[in-house]
mmCIF file of C-alpha atoms in Angstrom:
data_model
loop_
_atom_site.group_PDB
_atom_site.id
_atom_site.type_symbol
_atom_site.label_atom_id
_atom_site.label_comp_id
_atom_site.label_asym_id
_atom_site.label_seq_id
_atom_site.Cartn_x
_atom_site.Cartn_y
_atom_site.Cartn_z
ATOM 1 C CA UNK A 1 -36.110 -54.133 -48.375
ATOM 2 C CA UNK A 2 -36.740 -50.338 -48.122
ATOM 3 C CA UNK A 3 -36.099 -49.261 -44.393
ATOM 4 C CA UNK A 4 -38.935 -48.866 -42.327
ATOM 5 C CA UNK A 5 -40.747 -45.376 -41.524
ATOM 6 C CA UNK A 6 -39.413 -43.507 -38.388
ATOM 7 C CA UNK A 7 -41.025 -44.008 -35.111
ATOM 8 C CA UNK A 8 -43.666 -41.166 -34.348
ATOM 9 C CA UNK A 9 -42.040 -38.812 -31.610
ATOM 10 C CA UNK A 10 -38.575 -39.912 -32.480
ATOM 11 C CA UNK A 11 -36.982 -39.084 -29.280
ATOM 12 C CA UNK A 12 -33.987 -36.314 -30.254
ATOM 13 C CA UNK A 13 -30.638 -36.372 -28.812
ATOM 14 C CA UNK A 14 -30.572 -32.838 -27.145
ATOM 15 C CA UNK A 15 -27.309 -30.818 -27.547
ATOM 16 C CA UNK A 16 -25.336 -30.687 -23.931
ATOM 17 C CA UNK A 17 -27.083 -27.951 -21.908
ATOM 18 C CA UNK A 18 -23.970 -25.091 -21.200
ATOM 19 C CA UNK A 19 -24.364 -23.709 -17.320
ATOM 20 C CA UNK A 20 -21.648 -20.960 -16.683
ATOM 21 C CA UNK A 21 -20.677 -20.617 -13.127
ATOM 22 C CA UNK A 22 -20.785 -16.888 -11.794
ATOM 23 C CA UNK A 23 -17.448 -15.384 -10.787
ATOM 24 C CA UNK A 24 -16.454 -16.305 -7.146
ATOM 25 C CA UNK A 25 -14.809 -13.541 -5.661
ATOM 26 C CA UNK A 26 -13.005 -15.955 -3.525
ATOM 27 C CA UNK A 27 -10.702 -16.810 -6.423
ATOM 28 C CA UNK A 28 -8.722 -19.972 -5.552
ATOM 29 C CA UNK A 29 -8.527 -19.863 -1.831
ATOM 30 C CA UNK A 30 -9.531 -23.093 -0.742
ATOM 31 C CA UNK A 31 -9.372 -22.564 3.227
ATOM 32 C CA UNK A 32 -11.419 -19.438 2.563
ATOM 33 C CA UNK A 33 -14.400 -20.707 0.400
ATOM 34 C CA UNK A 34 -14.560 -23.556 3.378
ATOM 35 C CA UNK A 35 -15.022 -21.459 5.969
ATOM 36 C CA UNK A 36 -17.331 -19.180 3.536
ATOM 37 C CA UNK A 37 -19.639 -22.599 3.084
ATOM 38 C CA UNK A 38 -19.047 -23.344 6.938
ATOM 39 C CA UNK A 39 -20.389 -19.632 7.902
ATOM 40 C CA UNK A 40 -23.342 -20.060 5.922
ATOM 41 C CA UNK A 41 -24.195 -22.541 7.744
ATOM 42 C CA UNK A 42 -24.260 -20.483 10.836
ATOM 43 C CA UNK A 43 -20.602 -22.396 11.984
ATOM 44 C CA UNK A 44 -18.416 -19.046 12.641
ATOM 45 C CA UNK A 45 -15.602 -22.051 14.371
ATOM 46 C CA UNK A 46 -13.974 -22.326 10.530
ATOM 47 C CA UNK A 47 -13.640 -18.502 9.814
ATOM 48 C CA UNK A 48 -12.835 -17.899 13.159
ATOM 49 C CA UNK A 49 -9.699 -20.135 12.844
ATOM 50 C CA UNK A 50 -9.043 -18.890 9.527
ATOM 51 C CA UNK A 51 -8.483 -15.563 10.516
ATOM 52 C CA UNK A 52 -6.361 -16.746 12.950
ATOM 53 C CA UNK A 53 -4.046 -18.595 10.653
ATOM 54 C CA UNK A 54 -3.907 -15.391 8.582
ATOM 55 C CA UNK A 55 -2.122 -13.429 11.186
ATOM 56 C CA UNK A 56 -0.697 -9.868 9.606
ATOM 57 C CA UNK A 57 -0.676 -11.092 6.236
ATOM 58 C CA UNK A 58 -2.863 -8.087 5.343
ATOM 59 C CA UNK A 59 -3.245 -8.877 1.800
ATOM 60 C CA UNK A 60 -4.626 -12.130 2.577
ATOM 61 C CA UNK A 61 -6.756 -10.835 5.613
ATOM 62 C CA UNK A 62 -8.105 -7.515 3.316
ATOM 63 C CA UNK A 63 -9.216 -10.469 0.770
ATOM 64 C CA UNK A 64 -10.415 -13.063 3.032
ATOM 65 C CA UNK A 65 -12.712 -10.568 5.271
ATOM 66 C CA UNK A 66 -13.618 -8.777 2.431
ATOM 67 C CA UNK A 67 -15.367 -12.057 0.641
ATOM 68 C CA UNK A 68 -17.204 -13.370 3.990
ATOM 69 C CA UNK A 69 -19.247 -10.228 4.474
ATOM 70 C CA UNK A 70 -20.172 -10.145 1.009
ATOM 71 C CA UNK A 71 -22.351 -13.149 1.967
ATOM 72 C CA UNK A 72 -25.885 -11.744 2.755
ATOM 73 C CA UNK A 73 -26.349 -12.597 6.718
ATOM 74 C CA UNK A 74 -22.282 -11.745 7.381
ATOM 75 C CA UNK A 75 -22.924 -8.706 9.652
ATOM 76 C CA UNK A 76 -25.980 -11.026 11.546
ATOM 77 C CA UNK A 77 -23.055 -13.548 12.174
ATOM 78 C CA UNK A 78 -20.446 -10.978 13.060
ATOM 79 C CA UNK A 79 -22.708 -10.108 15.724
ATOM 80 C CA UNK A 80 -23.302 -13.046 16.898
ATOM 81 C CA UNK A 81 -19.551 -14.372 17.124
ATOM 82 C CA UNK A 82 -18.971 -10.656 19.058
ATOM 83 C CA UNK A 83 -21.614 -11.827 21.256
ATOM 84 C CA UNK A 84 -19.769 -15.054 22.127
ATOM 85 C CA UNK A 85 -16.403 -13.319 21.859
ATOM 86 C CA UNK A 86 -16.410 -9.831 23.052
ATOM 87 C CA UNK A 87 -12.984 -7.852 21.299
ATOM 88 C CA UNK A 88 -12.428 -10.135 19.200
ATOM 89 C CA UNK A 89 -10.971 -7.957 15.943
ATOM 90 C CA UNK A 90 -11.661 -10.753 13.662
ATOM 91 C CA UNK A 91 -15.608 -10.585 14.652
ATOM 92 C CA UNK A 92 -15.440 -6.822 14.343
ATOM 93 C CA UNK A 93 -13.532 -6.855 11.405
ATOM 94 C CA UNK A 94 -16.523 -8.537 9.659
ATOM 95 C CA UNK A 95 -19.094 -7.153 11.042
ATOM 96 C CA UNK A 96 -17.506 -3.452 9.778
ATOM 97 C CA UNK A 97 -16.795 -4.611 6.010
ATOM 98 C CA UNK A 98 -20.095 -6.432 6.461
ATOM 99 C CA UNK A 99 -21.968 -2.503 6.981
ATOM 100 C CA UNK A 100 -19.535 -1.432 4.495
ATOM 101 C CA UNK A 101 -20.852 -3.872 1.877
ATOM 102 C CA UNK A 102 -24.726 -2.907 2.962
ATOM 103 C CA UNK A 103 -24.233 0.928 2.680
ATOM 104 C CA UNK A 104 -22.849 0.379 -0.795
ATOM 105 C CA UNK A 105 -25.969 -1.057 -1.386
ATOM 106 C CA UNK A 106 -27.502 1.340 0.068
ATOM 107 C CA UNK A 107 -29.282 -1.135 2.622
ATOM 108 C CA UNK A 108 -27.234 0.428 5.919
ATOM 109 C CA UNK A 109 -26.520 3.879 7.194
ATOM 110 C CA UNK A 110 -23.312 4.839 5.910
ATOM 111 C CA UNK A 111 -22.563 6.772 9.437
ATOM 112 C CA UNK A 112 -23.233 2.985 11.253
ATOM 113 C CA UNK A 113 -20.560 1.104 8.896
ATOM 114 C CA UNK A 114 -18.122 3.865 9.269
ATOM 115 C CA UNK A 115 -18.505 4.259 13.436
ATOM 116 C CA UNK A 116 -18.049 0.451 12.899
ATOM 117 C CA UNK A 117 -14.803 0.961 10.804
ATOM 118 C CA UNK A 118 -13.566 3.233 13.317
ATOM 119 C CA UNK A 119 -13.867 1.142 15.916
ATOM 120 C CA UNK A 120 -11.939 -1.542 14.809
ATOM 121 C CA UNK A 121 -9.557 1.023 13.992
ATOM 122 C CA UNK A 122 -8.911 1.363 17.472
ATOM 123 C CA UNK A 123 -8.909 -2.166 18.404
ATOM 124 C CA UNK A 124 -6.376 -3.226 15.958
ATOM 125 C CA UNK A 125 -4.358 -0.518 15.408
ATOM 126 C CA UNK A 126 -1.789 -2.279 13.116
ATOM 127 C CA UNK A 127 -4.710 -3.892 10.897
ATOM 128 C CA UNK A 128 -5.056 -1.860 7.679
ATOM 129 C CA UNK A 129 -8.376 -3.390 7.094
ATOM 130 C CA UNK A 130 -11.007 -1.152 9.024
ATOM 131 C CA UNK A 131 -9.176 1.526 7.142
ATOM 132 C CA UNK A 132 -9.744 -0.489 3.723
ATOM 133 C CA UNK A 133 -13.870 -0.465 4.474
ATOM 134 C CA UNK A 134 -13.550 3.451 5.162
ATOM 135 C CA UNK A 135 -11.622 3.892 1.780
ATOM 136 C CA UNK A 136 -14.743 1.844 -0.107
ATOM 137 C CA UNK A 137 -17.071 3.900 1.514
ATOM 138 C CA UNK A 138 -15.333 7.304 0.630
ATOM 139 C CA UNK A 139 -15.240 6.443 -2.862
ATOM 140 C CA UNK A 140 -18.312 5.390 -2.978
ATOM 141 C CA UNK A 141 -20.303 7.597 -0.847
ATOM 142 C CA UNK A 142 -18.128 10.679 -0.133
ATOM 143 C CA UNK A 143 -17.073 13.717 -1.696
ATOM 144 C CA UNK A 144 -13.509 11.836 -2.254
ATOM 145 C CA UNK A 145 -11.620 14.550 -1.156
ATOM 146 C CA UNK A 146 -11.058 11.817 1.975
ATOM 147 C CA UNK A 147 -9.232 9.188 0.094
ATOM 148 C CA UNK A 148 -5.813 10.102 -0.055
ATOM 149 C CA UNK A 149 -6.332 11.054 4.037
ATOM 150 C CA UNK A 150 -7.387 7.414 4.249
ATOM 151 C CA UNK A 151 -5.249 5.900 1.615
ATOM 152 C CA UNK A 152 -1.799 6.991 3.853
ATOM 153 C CA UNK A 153 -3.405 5.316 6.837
ATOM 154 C CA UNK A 154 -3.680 2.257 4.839
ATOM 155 C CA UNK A 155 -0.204 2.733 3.824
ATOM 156 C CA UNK A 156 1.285 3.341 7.073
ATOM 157 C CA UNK A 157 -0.234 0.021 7.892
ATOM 158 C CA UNK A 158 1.145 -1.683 4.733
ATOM 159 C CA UNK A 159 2.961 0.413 1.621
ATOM 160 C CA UNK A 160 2.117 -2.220 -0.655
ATOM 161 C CA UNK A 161 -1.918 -3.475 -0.039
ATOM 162 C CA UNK A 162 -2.639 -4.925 -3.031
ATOM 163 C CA UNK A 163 -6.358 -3.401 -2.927
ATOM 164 C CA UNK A 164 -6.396 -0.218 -1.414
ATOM 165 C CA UNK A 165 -4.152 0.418 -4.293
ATOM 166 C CA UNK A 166 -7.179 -0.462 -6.728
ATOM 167 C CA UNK A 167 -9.381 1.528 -4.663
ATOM 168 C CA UNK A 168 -7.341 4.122 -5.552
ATOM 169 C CA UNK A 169 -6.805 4.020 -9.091
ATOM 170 C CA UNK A 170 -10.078 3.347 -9.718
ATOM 171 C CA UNK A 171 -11.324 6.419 -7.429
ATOM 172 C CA UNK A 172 -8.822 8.611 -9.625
ATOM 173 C CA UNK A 173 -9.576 7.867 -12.920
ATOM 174 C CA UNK A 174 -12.845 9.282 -12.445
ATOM 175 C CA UNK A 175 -11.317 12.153 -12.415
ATOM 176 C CA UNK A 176 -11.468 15.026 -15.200
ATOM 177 C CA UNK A 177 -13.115 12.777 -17.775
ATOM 178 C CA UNK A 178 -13.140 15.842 -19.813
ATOM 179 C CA UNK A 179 -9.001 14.949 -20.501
ATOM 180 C CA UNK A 180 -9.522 11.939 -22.295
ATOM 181 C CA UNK A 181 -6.977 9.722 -22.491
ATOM 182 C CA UNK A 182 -4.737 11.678 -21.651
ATOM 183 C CA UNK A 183 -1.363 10.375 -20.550
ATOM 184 C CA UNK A 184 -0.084 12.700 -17.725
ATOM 185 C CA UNK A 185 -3.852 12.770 -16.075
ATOM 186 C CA UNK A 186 -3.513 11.910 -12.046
ATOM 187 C CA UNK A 187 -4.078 8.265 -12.659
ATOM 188 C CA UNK A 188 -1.441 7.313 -15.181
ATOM 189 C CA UNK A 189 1.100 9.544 -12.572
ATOM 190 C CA UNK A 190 -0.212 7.668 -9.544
ATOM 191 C CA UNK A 191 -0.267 3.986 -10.844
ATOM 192 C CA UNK A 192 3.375 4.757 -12.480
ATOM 193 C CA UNK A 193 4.634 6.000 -8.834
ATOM 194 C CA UNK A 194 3.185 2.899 -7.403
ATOM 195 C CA UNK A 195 4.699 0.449 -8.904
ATOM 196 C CA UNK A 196 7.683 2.026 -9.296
ATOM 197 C CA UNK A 197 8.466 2.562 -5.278
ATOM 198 C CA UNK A 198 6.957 -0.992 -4.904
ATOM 199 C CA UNK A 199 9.567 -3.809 -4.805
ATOM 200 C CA UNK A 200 10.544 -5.513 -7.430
ATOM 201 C CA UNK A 201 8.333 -9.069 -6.893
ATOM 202 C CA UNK A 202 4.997 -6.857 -5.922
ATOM 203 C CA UNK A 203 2.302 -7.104 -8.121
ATOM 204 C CA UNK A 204 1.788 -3.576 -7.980
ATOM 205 C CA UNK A 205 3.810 -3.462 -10.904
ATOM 206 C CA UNK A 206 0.903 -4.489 -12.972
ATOM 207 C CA UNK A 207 -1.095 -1.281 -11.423
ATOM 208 C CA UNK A 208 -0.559 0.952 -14.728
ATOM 209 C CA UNK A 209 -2.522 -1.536 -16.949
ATOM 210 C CA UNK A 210 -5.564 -1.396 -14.058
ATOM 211 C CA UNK A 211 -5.145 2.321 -14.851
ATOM 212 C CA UNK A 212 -5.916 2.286 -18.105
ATOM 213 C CA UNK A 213 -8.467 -0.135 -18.218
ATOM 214 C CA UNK A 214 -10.187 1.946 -14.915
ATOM 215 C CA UNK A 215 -9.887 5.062 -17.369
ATOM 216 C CA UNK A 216 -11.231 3.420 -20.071
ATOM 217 C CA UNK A 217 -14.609 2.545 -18.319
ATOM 218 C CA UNK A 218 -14.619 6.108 -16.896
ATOM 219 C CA UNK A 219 -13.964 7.402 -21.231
ATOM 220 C CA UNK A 220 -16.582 5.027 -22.089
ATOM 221 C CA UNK A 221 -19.380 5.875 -19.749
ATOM 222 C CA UNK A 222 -18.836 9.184 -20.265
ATOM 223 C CA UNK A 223 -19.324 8.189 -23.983
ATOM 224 C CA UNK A 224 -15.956 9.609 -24.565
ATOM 225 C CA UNK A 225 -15.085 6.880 -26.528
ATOM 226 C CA UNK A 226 -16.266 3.326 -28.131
ATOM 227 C CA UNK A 227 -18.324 1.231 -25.775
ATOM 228 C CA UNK A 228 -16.419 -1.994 -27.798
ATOM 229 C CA UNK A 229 -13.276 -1.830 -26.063
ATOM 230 C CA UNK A 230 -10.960 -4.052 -28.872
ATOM 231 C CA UNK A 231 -12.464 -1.356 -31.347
ATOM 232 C CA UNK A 232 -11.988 1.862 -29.118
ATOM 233 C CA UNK A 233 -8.539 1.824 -29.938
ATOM 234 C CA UNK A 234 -7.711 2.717 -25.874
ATOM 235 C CA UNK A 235 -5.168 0.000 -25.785
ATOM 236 C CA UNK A 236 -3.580 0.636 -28.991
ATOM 237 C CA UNK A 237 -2.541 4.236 -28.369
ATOM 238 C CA UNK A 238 1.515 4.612 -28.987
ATOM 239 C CA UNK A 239 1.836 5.002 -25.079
ATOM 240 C CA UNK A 240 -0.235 2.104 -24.329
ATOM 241 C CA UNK A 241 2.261 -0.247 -26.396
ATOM 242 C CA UNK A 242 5.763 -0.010 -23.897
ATOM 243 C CA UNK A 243 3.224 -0.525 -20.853
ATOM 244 C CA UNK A 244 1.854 -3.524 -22.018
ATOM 245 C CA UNK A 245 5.338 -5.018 -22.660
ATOM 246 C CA UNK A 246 7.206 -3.635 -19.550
ATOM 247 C CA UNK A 247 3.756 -5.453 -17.609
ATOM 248 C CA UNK A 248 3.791 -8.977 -19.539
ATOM 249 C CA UNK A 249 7.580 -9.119 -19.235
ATOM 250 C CA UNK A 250 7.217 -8.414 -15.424
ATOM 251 C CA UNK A 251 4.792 -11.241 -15.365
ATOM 252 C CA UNK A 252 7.027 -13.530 -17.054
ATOM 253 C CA UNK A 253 9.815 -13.115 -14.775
ATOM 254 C CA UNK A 254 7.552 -12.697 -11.716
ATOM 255 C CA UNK A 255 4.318 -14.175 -11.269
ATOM 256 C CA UNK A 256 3.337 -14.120 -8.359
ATOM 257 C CA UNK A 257 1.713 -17.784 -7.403
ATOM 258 C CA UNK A 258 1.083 -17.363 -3.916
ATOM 259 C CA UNK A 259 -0.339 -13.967 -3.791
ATOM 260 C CA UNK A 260 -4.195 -13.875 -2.800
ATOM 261 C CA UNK A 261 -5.413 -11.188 -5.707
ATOM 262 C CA UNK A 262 -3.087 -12.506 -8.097
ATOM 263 C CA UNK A 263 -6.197 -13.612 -10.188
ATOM 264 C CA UNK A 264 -7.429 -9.839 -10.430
ATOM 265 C CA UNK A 265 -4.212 -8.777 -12.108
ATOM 266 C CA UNK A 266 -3.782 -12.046 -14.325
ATOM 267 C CA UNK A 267 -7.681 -10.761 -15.373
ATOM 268 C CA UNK A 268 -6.362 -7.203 -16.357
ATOM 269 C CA UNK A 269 -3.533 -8.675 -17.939
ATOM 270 C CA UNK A 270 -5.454 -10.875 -20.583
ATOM 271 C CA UNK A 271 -8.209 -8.185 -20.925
ATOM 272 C CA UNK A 272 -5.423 -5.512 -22.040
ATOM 273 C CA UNK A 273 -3.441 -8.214 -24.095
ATOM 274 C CA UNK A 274 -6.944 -8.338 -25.689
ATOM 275 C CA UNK A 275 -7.868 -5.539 -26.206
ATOM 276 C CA UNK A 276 -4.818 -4.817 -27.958
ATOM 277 C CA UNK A 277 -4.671 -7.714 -30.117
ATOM 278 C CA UNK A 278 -2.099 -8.963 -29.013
ATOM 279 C CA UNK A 279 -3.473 -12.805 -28.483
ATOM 280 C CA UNK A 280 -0.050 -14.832 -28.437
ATOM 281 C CA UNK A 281 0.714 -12.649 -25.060
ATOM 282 C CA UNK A 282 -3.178 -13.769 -23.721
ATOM 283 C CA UNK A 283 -3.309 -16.774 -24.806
ATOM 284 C CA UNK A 284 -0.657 -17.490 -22.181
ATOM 285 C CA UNK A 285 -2.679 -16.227 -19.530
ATOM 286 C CA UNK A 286 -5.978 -17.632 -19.821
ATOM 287 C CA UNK A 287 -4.486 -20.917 -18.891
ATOM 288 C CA UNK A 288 -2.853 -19.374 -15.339
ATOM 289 C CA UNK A 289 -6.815 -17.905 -15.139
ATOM 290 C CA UNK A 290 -8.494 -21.167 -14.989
ATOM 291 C CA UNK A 291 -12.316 -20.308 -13.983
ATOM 292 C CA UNK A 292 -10.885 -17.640 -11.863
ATOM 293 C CA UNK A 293 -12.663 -14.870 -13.999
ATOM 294 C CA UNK A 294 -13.138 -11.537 -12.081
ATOM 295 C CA UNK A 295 -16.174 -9.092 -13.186
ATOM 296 C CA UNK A 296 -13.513 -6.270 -13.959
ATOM 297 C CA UNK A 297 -12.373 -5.306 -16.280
ATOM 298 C CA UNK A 298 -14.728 -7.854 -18.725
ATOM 299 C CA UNK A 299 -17.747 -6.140 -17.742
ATOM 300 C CA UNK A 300 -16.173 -2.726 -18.368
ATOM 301 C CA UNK A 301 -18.355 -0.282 -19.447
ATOM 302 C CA UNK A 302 -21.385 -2.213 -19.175
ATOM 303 C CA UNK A 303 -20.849 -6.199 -20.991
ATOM 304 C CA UNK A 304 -22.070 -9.204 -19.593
ATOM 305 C CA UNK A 305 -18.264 -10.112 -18.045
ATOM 306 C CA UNK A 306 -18.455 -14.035 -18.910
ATOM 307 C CA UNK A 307 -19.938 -13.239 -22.465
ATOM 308 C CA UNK A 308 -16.546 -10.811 -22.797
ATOM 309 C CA UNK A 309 -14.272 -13.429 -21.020
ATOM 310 C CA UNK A 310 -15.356 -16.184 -22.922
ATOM 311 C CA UNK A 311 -15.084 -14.197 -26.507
ATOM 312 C CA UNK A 312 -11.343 -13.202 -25.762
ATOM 313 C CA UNK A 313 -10.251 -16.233 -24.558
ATOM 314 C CA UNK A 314 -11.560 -18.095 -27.764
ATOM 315 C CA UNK A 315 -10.071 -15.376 -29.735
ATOM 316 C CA UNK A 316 -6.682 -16.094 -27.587
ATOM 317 C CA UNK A 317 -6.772 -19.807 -28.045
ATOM 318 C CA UNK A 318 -8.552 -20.142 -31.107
ATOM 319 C CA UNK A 319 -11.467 -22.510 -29.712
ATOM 320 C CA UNK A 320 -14.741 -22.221 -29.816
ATOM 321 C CA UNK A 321 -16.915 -19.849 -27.359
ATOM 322 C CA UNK A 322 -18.821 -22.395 -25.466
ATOM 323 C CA UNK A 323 -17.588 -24.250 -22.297
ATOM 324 C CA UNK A 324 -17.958 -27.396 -20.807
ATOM 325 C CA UNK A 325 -20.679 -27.291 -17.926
ATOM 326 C CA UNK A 326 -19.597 -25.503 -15.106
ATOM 327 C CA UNK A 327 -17.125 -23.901 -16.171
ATOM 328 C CA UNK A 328 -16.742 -20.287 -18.008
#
């Protein structure tokens, strides 16, 4: 008996719909993306506390206040907890970065969130953090010539902060695009000194491969050189080759697990590996990455930064690009 006709309007099985999560700037820090949830809610009790249990570990305070006043009404809630809790650093801390992160988008006076910055400078005079928002805002918005002023205050604080040292080396390799790639330009000689007067476990040691990535995007929008970095070639120059293997061997002995930016470096890590073609080295990173994608350097000079992340991972692991929802 011949089978029978198909039904009209056949329903279709529909392939799985793929929903990429954007990056969370929060990384993996649990306690922080609570009391990030908990603030939105207009509950400052969580951050409050968290803050608290941070103490002086500036890293961890520089990353945790930095994230809250990302989140749209941070500096309305800063006010309000100062309000409730006049002196209170942690209020004034976020309430500072919170103008910080508004000037840079050009939606506060830049003179408010630095007065701001100042005066939790005062209030906390150990707390390198204040000092962090006034280093954002000179890169951004000043003539730079303030940085390094700025930078040695942050220093003085703590030699080793993890993102003032970014900051930096992203504020320097905007320098002189005119030189190219040129090895001995201020960048290279600054990320080099870095890590090499950091100790031994710091991941500042990774801070020459964030140099050359943060001179690459300067190259690149410059339209110094490819805008594809795998084919630009930046990353397989003969001096790129020793830094890439002095970095991964660093990371082999060292990773640092508990450190709260560790995700950033793991991300310039893979992205250089990458870029370099050197995909038995990534493909041991992506797993330590986990959806803990950061926007640079994948979006570097102007990519969608999942669309990169994604490609280079599959590359790495030989899978395909898509992902299971939710994830990247």
């Amino acid at each position: 008996m011949p089978s029978p006709p198909p039904l009209l309007h056949q329903r279709r099985e529909r392939p799985a719909r793929t929903v990429h999560r954007a990056p969370d700037h929060a990384l993996d820090d649990a306690e922080l993306i609570t009391a990030r949830t908990a603030l939105t809610q207009g509950r400052r009790q969580a951050a409050r506390a968290l803050l608290l249990r941070t103490g002086d570990d500036w890293d961890r305070r520089g990353h945790r206040i930095t994230v809250l006043a990302r989140e749209p009404y941070a500096a309305a809630w800063a006010r309000d907890w100062l309000l409730a809790e006049p002196g209170s650093d942690g209020a004034a801390a976020l309430l500072a970065l919170a103008l910080v992160r508004r000037a840079l988008r050009a939606k506060e006076d830049p003179g408010t969130a630095r007065a701001a910055c100042e005066d939790v400078a005062a209030l906390a005079p150990a707390d390198p953090t204040p000092w962090l928002g006034l280093l954002l805002l000179e890169r951004a918005l000043g003539t730079g010539d303030g940085m390094q002023r700025i930078f040695a205050e942050i220093r003085a604080r703590h030699p080793d902060h993890h993102h003032a040292h970014h900051v930096m080396t992203a504020g320097l390799a905007e320098h002189r695009p005119e030189r190219g790639a040129d090895r001995d330009h201020e960048v290279y000689a600054f990320a080099d000194r870095s890590a090499a007067s950091a100790p031994a476990d710091s991941p500042l040691a990774l801070l020459p491969v964030v140099a050359h990535a943060e001179r690459y995007r300067v190259l690149a929008d410059a339209g110094l050189t490819p805008a594809d970095p795998p084919a630009s070639g930046h990353w397989s120059q003969a001096t790129a080759g020793p830094l890439l293997r002095a970095a991964f061997d660093w990371w082999l002995e060292w990773e640092p697990e508990d450190h709260p930016r560790r995700h950033v470096d793991l991300n310039h890590l893979a992205h250089a590996m990458s870029c370099a073609g050197r995909h038995a080295e990534a493909a041991a990173l992506f797993p330590r990455i986990g959806p803990h994608l950061t926007p640079a350097p994948w979006r570097y000079p102007d990519h969608d930064p999942c669309a990169a992340f994604r490609t280079a991972r599959a590359r790495a692991l030989g899978t395909p690009e898509t992902a299971s929802p939710g994830a990247f």
